[in-house]
Structures are given as C-alpha cells and as structure tokens.
Coordinates of C-alpha atoms and ligand atoms in Angstrom, one line a residue:
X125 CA 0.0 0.0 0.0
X126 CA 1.6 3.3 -1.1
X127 CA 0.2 7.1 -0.8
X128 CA 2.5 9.8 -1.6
X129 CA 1.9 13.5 -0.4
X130 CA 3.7 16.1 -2.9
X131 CA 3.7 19.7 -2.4
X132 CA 4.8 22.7 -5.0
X133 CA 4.7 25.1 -2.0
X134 CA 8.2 27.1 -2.2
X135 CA 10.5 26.0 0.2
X136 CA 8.5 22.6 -0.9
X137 CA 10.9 20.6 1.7
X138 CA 8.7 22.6 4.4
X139 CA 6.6 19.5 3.7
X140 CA 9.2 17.4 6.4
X141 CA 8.0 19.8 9.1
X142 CA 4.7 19.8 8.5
X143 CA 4.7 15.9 8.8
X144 CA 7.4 16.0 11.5
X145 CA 9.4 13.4 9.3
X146 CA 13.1 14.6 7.8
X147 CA 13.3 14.4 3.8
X148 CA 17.0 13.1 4.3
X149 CA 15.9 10.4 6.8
X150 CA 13.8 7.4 6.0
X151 CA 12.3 6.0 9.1
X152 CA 9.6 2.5 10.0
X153 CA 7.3 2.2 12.4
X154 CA 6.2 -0.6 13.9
X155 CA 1.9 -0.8 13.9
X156 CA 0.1 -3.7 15.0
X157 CA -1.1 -5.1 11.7
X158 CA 2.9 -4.8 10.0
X159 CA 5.5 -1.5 9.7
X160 CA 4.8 1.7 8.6
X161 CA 7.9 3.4 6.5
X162 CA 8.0 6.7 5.4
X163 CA 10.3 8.2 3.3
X164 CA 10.9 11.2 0.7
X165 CA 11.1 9.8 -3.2
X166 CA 11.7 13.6 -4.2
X167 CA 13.0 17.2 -2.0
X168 CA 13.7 19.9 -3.6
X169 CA 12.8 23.8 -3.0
X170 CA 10.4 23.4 -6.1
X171 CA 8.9 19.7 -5.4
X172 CA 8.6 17.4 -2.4
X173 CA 7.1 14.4 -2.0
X174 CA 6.7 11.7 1.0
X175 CA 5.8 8.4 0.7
X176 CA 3.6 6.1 3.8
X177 CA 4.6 2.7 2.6
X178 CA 2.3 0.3 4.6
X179 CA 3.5 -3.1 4.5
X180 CA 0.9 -4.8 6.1
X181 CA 1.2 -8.6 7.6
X182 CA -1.8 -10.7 7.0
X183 CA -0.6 -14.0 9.7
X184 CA -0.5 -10.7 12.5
X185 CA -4.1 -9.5 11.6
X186 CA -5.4 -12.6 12.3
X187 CA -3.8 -13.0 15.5
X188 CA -4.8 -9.4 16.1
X189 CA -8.5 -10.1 14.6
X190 CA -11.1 -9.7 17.3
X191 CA -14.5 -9.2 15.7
X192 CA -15.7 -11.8 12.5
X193 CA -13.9 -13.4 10.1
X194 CA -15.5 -11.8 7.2
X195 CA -16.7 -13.1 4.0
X196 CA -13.6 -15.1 3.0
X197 CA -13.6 -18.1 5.1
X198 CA -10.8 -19.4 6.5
X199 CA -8.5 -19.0 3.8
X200 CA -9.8 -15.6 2.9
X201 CA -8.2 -14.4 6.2
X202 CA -4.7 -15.8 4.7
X203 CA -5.4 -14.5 1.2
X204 CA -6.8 -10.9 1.0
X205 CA -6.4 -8.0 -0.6
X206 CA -5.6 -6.0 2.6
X207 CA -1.5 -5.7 2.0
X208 CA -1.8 -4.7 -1.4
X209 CA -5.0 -1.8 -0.7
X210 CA -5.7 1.4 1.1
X211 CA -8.1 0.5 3.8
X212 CA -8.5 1.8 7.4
X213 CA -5.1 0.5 8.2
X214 CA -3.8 4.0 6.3
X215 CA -6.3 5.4 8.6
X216 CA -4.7 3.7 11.7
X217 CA -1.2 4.8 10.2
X218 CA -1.9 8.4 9.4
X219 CA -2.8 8.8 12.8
X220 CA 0.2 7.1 14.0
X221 CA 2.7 8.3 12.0
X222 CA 1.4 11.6 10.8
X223 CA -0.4 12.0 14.2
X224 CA 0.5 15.6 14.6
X225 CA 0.1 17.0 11.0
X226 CA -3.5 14.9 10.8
X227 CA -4.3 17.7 13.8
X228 CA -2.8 20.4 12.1
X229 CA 0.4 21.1 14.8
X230 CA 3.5 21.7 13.5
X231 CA 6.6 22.7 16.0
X232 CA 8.4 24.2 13.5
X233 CA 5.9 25.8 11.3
X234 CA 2.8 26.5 13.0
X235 CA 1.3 29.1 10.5
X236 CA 1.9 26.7 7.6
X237 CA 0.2 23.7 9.2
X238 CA -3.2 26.0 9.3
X239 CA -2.4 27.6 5.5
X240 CA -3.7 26.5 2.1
X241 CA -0.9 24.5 0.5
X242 CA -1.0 23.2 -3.3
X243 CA -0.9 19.5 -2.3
X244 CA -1.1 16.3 -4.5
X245 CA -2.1 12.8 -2.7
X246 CA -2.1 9.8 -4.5
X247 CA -3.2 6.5 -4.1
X248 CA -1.4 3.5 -5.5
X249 CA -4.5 1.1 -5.2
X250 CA -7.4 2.6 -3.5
X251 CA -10.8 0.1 -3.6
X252 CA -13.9 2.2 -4.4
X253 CA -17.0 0.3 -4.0
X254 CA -19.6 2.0 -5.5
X255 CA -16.9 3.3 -8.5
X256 CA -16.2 6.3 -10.1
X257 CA -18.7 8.2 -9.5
X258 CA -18.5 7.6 -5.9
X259 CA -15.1 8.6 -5.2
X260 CA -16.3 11.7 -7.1
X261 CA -19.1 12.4 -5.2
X262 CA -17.1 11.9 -2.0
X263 CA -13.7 14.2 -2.8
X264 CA -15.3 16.8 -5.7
X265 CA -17.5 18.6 -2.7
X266 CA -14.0 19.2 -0.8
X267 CA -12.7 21.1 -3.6
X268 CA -10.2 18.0 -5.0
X269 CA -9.7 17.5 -8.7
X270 CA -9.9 14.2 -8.8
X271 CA -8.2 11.6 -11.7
X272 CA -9.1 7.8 -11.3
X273 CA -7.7 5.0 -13.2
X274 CA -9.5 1.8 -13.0
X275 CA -7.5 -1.2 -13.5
X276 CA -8.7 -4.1 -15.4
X277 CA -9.5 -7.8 -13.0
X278 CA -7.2 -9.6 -14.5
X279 CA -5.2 -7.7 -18.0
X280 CA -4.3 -11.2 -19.1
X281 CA -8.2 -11.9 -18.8
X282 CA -9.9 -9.1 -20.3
X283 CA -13.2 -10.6 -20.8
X284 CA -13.0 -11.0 -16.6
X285 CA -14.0 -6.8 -16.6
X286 CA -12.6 -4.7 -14.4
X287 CA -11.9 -4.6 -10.7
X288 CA -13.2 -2.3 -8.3
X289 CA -9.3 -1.0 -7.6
X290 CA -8.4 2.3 -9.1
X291 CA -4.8 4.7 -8.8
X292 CA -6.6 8.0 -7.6
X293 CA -5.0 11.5 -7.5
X294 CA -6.4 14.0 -6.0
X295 CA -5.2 17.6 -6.3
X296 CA -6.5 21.0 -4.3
X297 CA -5.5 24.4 -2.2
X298 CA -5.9 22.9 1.3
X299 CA -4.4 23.0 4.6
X300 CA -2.1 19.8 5.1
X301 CA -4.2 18.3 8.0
X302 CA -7.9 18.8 6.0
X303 CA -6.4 16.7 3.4
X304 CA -5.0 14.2 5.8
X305 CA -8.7 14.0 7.6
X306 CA -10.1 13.7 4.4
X307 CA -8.3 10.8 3.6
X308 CA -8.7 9.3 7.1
X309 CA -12.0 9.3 7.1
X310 CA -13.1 8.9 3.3
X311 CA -10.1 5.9 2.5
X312 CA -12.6 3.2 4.7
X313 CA -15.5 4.3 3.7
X314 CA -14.6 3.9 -0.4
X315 CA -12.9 0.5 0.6
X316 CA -16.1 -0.5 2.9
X317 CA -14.9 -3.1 4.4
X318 CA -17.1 -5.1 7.0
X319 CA -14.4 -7.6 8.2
X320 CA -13.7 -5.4 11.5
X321 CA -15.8 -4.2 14.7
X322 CA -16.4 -1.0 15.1
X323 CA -17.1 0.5 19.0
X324 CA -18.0 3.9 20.4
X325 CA -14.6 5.0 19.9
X326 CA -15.1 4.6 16.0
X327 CA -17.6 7.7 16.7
X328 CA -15.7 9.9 18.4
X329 CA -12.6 9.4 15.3
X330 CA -15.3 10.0 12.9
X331 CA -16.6 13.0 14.4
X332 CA -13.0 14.2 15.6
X333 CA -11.7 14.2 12.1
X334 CA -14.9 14.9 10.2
X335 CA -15.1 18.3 11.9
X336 CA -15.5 21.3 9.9
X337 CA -16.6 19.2 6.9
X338 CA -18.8 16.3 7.2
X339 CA -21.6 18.5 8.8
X340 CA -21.9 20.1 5.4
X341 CA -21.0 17.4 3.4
X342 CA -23.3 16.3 0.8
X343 CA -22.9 12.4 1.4
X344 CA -22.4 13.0 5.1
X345 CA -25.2 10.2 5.5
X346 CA -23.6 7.8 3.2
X347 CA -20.1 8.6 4.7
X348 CA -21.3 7.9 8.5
X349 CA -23.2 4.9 7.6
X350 CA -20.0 3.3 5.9
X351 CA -17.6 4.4 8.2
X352 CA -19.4 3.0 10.7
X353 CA -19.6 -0.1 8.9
X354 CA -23.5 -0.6 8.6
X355 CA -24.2 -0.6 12.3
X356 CA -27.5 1.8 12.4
X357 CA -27.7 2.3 16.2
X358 CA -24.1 3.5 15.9
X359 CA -24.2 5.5 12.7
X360 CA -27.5 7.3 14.1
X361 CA -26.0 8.1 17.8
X362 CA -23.2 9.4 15.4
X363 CA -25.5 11.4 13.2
X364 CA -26.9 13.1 15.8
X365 CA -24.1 14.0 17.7
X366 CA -22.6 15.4 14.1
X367 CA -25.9 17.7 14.4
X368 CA -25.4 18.2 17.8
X369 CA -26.8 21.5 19.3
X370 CA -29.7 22.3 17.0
X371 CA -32.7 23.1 18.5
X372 CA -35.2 21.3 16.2
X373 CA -35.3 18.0 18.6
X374 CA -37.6 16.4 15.7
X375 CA -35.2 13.4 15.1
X376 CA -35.4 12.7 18.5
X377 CA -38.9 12.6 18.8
X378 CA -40.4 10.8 16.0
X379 CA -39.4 8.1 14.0
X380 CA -39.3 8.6 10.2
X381 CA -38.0 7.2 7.2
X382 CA -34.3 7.7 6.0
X383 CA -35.1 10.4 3.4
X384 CA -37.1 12.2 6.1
X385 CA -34.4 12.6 8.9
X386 CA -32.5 13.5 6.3
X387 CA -34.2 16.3 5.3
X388 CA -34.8 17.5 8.6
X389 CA -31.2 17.4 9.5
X390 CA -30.8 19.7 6.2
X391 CA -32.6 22.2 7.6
X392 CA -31.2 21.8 11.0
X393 CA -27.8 22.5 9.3
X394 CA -28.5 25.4 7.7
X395 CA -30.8 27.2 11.0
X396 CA -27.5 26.5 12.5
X397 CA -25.1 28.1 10.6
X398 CA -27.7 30.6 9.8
X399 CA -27.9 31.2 13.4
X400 CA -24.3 31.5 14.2
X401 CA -23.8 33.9 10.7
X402 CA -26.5 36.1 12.1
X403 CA -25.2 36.9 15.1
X404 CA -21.5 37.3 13.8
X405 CA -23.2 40.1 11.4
X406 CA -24.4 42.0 14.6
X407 CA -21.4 41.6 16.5
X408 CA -19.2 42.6 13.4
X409 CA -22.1 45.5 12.5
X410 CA -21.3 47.0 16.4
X411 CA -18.0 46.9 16.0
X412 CA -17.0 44.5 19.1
X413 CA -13.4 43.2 19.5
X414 CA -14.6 41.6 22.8
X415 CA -17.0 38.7 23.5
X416 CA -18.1 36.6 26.2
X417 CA -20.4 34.3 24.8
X418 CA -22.3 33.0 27.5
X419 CA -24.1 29.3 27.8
X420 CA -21.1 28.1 25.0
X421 CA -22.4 25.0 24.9
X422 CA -19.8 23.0 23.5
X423 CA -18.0 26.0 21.5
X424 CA -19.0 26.3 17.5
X425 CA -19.3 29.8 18.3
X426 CA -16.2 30.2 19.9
X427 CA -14.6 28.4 16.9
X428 CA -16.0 31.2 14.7
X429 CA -15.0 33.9 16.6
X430 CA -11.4 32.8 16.9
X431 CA -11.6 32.8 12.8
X432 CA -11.9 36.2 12.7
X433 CA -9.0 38.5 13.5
X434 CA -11.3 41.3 14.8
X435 CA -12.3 39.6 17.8
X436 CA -9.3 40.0 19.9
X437 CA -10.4 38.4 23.2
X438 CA -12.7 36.1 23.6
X439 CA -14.2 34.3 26.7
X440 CA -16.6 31.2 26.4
X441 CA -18.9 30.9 29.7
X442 CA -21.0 27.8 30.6
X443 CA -22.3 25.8 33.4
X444 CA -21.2 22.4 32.5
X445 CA -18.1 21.6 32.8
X446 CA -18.6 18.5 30.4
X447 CA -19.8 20.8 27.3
X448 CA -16.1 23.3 28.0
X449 CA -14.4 20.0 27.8
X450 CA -15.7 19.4 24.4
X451 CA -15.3 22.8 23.6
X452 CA -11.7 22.9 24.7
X453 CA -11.1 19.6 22.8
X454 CA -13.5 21.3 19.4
X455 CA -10.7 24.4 19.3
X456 CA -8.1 22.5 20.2
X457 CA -6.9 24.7 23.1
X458 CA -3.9 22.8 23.8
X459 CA -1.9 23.3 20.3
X460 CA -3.1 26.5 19.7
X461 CA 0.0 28.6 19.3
X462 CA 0.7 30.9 22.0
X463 CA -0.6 34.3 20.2
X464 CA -4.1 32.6 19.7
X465 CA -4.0 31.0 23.1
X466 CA -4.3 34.4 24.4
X467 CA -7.0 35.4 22.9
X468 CA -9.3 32.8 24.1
X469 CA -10.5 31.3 27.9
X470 CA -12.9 29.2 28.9
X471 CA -14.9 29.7 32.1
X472 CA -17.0 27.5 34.0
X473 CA -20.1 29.3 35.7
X474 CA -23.3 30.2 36.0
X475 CA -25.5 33.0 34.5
X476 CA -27.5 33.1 37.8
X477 CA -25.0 34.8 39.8
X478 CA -22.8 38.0 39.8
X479 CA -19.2 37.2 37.9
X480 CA -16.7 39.6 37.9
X481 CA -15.0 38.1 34.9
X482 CA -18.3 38.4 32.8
X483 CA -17.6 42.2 33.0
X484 CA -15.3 44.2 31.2
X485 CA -16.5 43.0 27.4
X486 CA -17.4 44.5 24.4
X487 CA -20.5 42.4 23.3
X488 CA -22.1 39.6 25.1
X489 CA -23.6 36.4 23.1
X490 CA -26.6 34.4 24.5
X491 CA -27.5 32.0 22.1
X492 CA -30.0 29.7 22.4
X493 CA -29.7 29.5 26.3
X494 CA -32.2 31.4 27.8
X495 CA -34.9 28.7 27.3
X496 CA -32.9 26.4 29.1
X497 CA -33.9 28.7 32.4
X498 CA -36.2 28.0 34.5
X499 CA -38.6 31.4 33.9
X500 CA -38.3 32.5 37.8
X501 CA -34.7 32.5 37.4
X502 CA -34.8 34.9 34.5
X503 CA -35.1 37.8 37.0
X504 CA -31.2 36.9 38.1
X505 CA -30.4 36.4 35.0
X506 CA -31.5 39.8 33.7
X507 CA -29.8 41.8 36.4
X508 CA -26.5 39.2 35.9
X509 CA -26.1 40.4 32.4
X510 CA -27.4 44.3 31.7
X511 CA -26.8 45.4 35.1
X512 CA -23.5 43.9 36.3
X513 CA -22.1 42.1 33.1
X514 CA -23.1 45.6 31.2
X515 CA -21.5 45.0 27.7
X516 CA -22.3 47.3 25.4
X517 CA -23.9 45.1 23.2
X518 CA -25.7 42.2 23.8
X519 CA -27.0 39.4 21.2
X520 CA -29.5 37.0 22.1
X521 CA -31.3 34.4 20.0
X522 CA -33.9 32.2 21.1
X523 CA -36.7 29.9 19.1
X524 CA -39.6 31.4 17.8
X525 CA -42.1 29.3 19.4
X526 CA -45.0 30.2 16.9
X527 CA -42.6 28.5 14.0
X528 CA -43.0 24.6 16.0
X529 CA -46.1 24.0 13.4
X530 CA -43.9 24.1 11.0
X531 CA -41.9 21.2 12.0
X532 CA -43.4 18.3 11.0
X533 CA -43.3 15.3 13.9
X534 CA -43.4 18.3 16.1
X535 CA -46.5 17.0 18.2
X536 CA -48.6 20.1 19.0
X537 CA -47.3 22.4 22.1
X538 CA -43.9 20.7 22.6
X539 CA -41.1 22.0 22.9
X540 CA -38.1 21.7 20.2
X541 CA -35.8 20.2 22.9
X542 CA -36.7 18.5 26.2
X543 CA -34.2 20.4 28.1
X544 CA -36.2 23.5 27.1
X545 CA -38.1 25.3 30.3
X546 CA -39.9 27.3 27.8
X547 CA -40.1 29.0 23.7
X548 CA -41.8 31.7 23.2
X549 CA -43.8 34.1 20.5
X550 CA -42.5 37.0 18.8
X551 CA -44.7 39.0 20.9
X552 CA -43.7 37.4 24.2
X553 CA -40.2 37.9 23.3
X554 CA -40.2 40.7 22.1
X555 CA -41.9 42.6 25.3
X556 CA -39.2 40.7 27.3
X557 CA -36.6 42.5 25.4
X558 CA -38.0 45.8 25.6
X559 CA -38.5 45.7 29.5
X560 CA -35.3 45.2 29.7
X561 CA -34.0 47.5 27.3
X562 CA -35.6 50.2 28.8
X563 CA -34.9 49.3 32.4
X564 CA -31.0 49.3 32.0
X565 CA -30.5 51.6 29.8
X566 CA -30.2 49.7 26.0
X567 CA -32.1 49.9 23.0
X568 CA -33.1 47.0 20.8
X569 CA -33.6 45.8 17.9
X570 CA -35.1 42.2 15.9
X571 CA -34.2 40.2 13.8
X572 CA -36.0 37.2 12.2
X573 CA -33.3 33.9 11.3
X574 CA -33.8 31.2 9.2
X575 CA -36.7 31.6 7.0
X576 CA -38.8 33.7 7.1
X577 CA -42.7 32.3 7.0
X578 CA -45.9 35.0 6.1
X579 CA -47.5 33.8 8.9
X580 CA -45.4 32.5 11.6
X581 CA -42.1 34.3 11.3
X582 CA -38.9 32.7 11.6
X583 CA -37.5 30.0 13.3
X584 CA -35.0 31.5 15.3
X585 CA -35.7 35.0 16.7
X586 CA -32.5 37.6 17.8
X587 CA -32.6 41.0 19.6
X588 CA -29.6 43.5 19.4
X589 CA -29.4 45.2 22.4
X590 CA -26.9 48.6 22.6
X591 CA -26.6 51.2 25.0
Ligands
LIG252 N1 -24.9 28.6 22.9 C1 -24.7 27.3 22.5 C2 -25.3 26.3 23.5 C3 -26.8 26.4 23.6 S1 -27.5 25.1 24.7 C4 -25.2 27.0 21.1 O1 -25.8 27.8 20.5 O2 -24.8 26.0 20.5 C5 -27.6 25.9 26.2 C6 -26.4 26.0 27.0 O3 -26.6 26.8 28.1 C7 -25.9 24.7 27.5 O4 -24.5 24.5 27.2 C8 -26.0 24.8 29.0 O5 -25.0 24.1 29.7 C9 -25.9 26.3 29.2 N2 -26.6 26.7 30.5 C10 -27.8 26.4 30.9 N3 -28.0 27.0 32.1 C11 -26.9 27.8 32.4 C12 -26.6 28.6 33.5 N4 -27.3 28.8 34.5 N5 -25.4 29.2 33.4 C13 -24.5 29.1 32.3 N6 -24.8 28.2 31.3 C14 -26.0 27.6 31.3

C-alpha cells in the first residue's frame, strides 16, 4: 500500500516539518497489523514528496483479529487483498505516523500547518466500492480535482471486466491536515470493508476528524453509515451527535424514514449556521473586539470567533463543565499557538450569579440558552447580564415558538428540545426584550433567522441590544 503527499509550495521541503518526518531520513514504524515506512522519493525547494509505505502482515491481523472473520472463510483471512490496498489500516497509520500533522500542529511551522498548501495525494491502489462516481461524489465537494484510473480484474483476462481498484489522485489548495482527515475518514469508507468491529470510539474518530466538513457534506449520511460499517444504532447516535446543538429536537422525537431525517437534518444544518452567521453580522455591525459568549455550549461559536482577526479576546462561559471539555477539545486549546492562546478562555459558571470576569466585554452572546432557564430565574439572570455584566452590546437568539407547526413530527405544544423550560412568541419575546432594554439603559432591535414564514415568522428569533 503506497500514498504519496507532494507539495509545490516554495521552500517545498517545508513539507518534512509539516509531517514532522526529515526528507534526508527514512524512518519504519512498527503498527500492529505490520510497519509503517516513510520516506521522501523527491525534496527539492520546487517539489517534495513523501511516501507512507504500509506493509501490512496478514498472519499478524489474524492474531490481532477480534471481531468476525469476514466473508472469506478461513483461507480468505490468509489471502486478502488488505497488504496490497488502502483500507483503514492507512487510517490507523496516518494517525500514527502523521499523528501531529492529521491535527494540524507543527513545531516548527505552525502558520503553515493551518495555511492552504497546493498538495497532490495519491493513491497506488485505493478500492472504491460504489466506483467512479462515488469517489467523485465523496472528494469533488472538498474542492479536490480528482483523476481515477480503473484497472482491469485480470489484464491477461480481459473478458474478466474490471476490478473495483483504481490509482486515484487527488489535487486541491488545502491546509495539510484537511487533506490528511479527508483521507482518514473517506479511504474506509470507499474501501467498505465489513471484516472489523467498530465501537464507540469509532464515533468519536469519525466526528473528531470529520469536523469542519462532514456536517456540510453532501454524502455526510452515506459517509457515516460506511464508516461505521452498517451498524444503524451506531451510525444514528453518530449522526446526531454530528448535528449536535440544533434546537429542532424532531429526530429525536419521532421516528421517520431515511429520506425524512434527512431532510430535517438539512434544515437543521443550515438554521445553524444561519444562526451562528446572524449573530456574527451583529457583532461585526457593532464593532465589538470583545465577547463573552455566554451558555457556550460545546464552542461552534467560539470556533468562529477565533476565525476572525477582529475579535481580539474572547471568553466562552458555561455551566457544565462536560460541554467546556468538548469545547476545549473542538478548538483545540492545547496546540493553539501561544498568540491565539491568548485570545481565548474558557470559564466554568453560571449565569444566575454575579461574575466579575463576565464584566469588562465588548458584546455579550446568548445564544440559544435562555430557554434552558427555568422562567423564575430569568429575574437573576437579567440583572447578571445588563446590570452587572453591562456589555455594550448584547446578542440574544432564542426559538420562535410560533414556527414549532412548522416542523413536521413536532406534536402540538412541545417543545423543540426536552431540556427546554420554555419557547416563546414573537410577541412574548419581544416585550421581554424591551422591558429590559428600557430598564437598563439599552435599546433594541429584531431580527428574524432562518426563513422567514408570512404567517409564523422565523425559526430562530434575535434582539440587538446597545446602550
Ligand atoms: N450557545 C450554545 C449552546 C446552547 S445550549 C449554542 O448555541 O450551541 C444551552 C447552553 O446553556 C448549555 O450549554 C447549558 O449548559 C448552558 N446553560 C444552561 N443553564 C446555564 C446557566 N445557568 N449558566 C450558564 N450556562 C447555562
């Protein structure tokens, strides 16, 4: 099994720091189905290219095999095509090898490992079940120019057909860990193996590498189904954690066909990021370089904040300590080099009581959290955020609950999440905001997001509130 990575970036031999593996210094590693060897074919300033050679030992995968046997039979488990292929075994060495680059760290150059780099990956042999078109449909939405040669069964045998093996290239602008995620995640589910069990932790990988993309992926159902090789309590725990934090709640309360949840999940997508777009617009409109962003949930806010250069400190507040460990993990605090570190801290609290460290902000978010309140705590809640927080802007969204018949599965009067205390109408919300607009001192201002219905409004319903 052999994938080279080439690069046409000038000095191209950056390439060994981004991997964290020397050009003049081939190196194996030992992994538990055979070795892993890397080495450089080609370094020059103009062109570099490294090479994952897997050489993979089919006697040691059965002693390592836990789960079935597969369709082969005994013999099968001798005989395979698993040395020869790329299968999740280059997902287990990426991760291995190139563990570092796969999560976008470099030591030695940490701006490059985030940048757009021409890059080339090639597979020798990569199995496509599902062909061509497949593979297209899986790398084309990424942004990869993709060339596939098939190769023939048997070329001594042509009336045999052809095989399902193809050499694949595929070319884009991308930074060096999207391309090495891609691969991770998209190399197993083109091969589609079954032989192997999949647990929890296959999830977790899934979701890990598949953030930023598969949300918005096109095949994303196709791709978790695979990956997860076929197991539908799995693959739809792992769908909706993918989906995670939309406030719809309708996969979780009915049960619908395939083509149904699918298209609920579009729409939960795109109230989302609708969501998260509108309130960056009001933020960027008022001119904030600070934000506390309280109730972070598990960070996607955060995350888009820390995209934009404007936003020079940021604080992420929340209650549960469980949703800032995700968070932490999501922005991956930890490697973040030191510059953007500073920008960015995580607090554990609670919006019922007088914090110091909530002061002393430009804007405060509030996104989706106030529903989760029980409605005799809003009182301390109110006086927590205009009176002692006092930002100078404030953005909070909350559901519109007049929308809910527009949800289908949405059984009359319930909520869109059972952890909600409460949703209300435009009108409701809207005299909420102005009581407390006028009592400390703000004006405000509404905006419908998501879209926009004649009769019921919008989804999601924001208020801008500036002193
Ligand atoms: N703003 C995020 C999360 C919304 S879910 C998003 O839009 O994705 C609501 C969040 O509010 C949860 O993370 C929950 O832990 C948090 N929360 C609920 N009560 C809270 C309180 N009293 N103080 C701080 N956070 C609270």
């Amino acid at each position: 099994m052999l994938l080279t990575l080439s690069t046409t970036h000038t000095p191209a031999t950056d390439l060994g720091y981004l991997l964290h593996k020397s050009p003049h210094k081939p190196q194996s590693f030992d992994v538990t189905f055979g070795t892993a060897h890397v080495f450089y074919p080609e370094a020059t300033e103009q062109r570099c290219t490294a090479a994952l050679l897997l050489e993979v030992d089919p006697v040691a995968l059965v002693r390592e095999r836990k789960g079935p046997s597969g369709d082969g039979g005994a013999l099968g488990q001798y005989v395979n095509d698993r040395p020869y292929v790329a299968s999740s075994f280059l997902s287990v060495a990426l991760s291995r090898v190139f563990g570092a680059a796969l999560s976008g760290r470099s030591r030695e150059r940490p701006e490059l490992a985030t940048q757009a780099l021409p890059l080339t990956a090639r597979l020798s042999v990569l199995p496509c079940r599902g062909g061509e078109d497949f593979l297209r449909r899986l790398f084309e939405p990424l942004g990869y120019t993709v060339t596939a040669t098939r190769h023939a069964l048997d070329e001594t045998v042509p009336q045999w057909g052809p095989s399902r093996y193809f050499t694949v290239t595929l070319q884009g602008d991308k930074p060096l860990s999207d391309l090495l995620s891609h691969l991770y995640v998209l190399v197993p589910v083109l091969d589609d193996d079954k032989h192997y069990w999949v647990t929890e932790d296959e999830i977790d990988k899934l979701l890990r590498h598949g953030e930023g993309w598969l949300a918005s992926h096109p095949e994303r159902e196709v791709i978790t189904r695979r990956y997860l090789r076929h197991q539908r309590s799995l693959a739809r725990e792992a769908m909706s954690r993918l989906l995670e934090g939309e406030d719809t709640g309708v996969a979780e309360t009915v049960e619908t066909s395939r083509d149904e949840v699918e298209a609920t999940l579009e729409r939960r997508v795109s109230l989302d990021e609708q969501r998260r777009e509108a309130v960056l617009t009001a933020l960027v409109e008022q001119g904030a370089a600070s934000v506390v962003d309280v109730g972070c949930g598990e960070g996607k806010l955060l995350r888009a904040l820390l995209q934009e250069r404007r936003f020079t400190r940021i604080t992420g507040m929340d209650v549960s300590t469980r949703a800032l460990e995700v968070a932490a993990e999501r922005l991956k605090l930890e490697r973040l080099p030191d510059l953007q570190r500073q920008r960015i801290q995580l607090l554990q609290g609670s919006l019922l009581y007088r914090d110091a460290r909530l002061a002393g902000h430009d804007a405060a978010t509030v996104v989706e959290v106030i529903e989760h309140l029980e409605p005799y705590r809003l009182a301390a809640f109110e006086r927590v955020l205009f009176e002692w927080a006092r930002p100078g802007v404030v953005v909070l969204t909350t559901p519109n609950a007049e929308y809910n018949v527009r949800f289908e599965g949405l059984a009359p009067g319930a909520f869109r999440h059972k952890d909600h205390r409460f949703e209300w109408t435009r009108a409701q919300f809207e005299s909420w905001a102005r009581r407390q607009a006028e009592r400390f001192g703000y004006g405000v201002r509404f905006v419908p997001v998501g879209t926009l219905d004649a009769e019921v409004g919008a989804p999601t319903q924001m208020a801008v509130f500036t002193r």
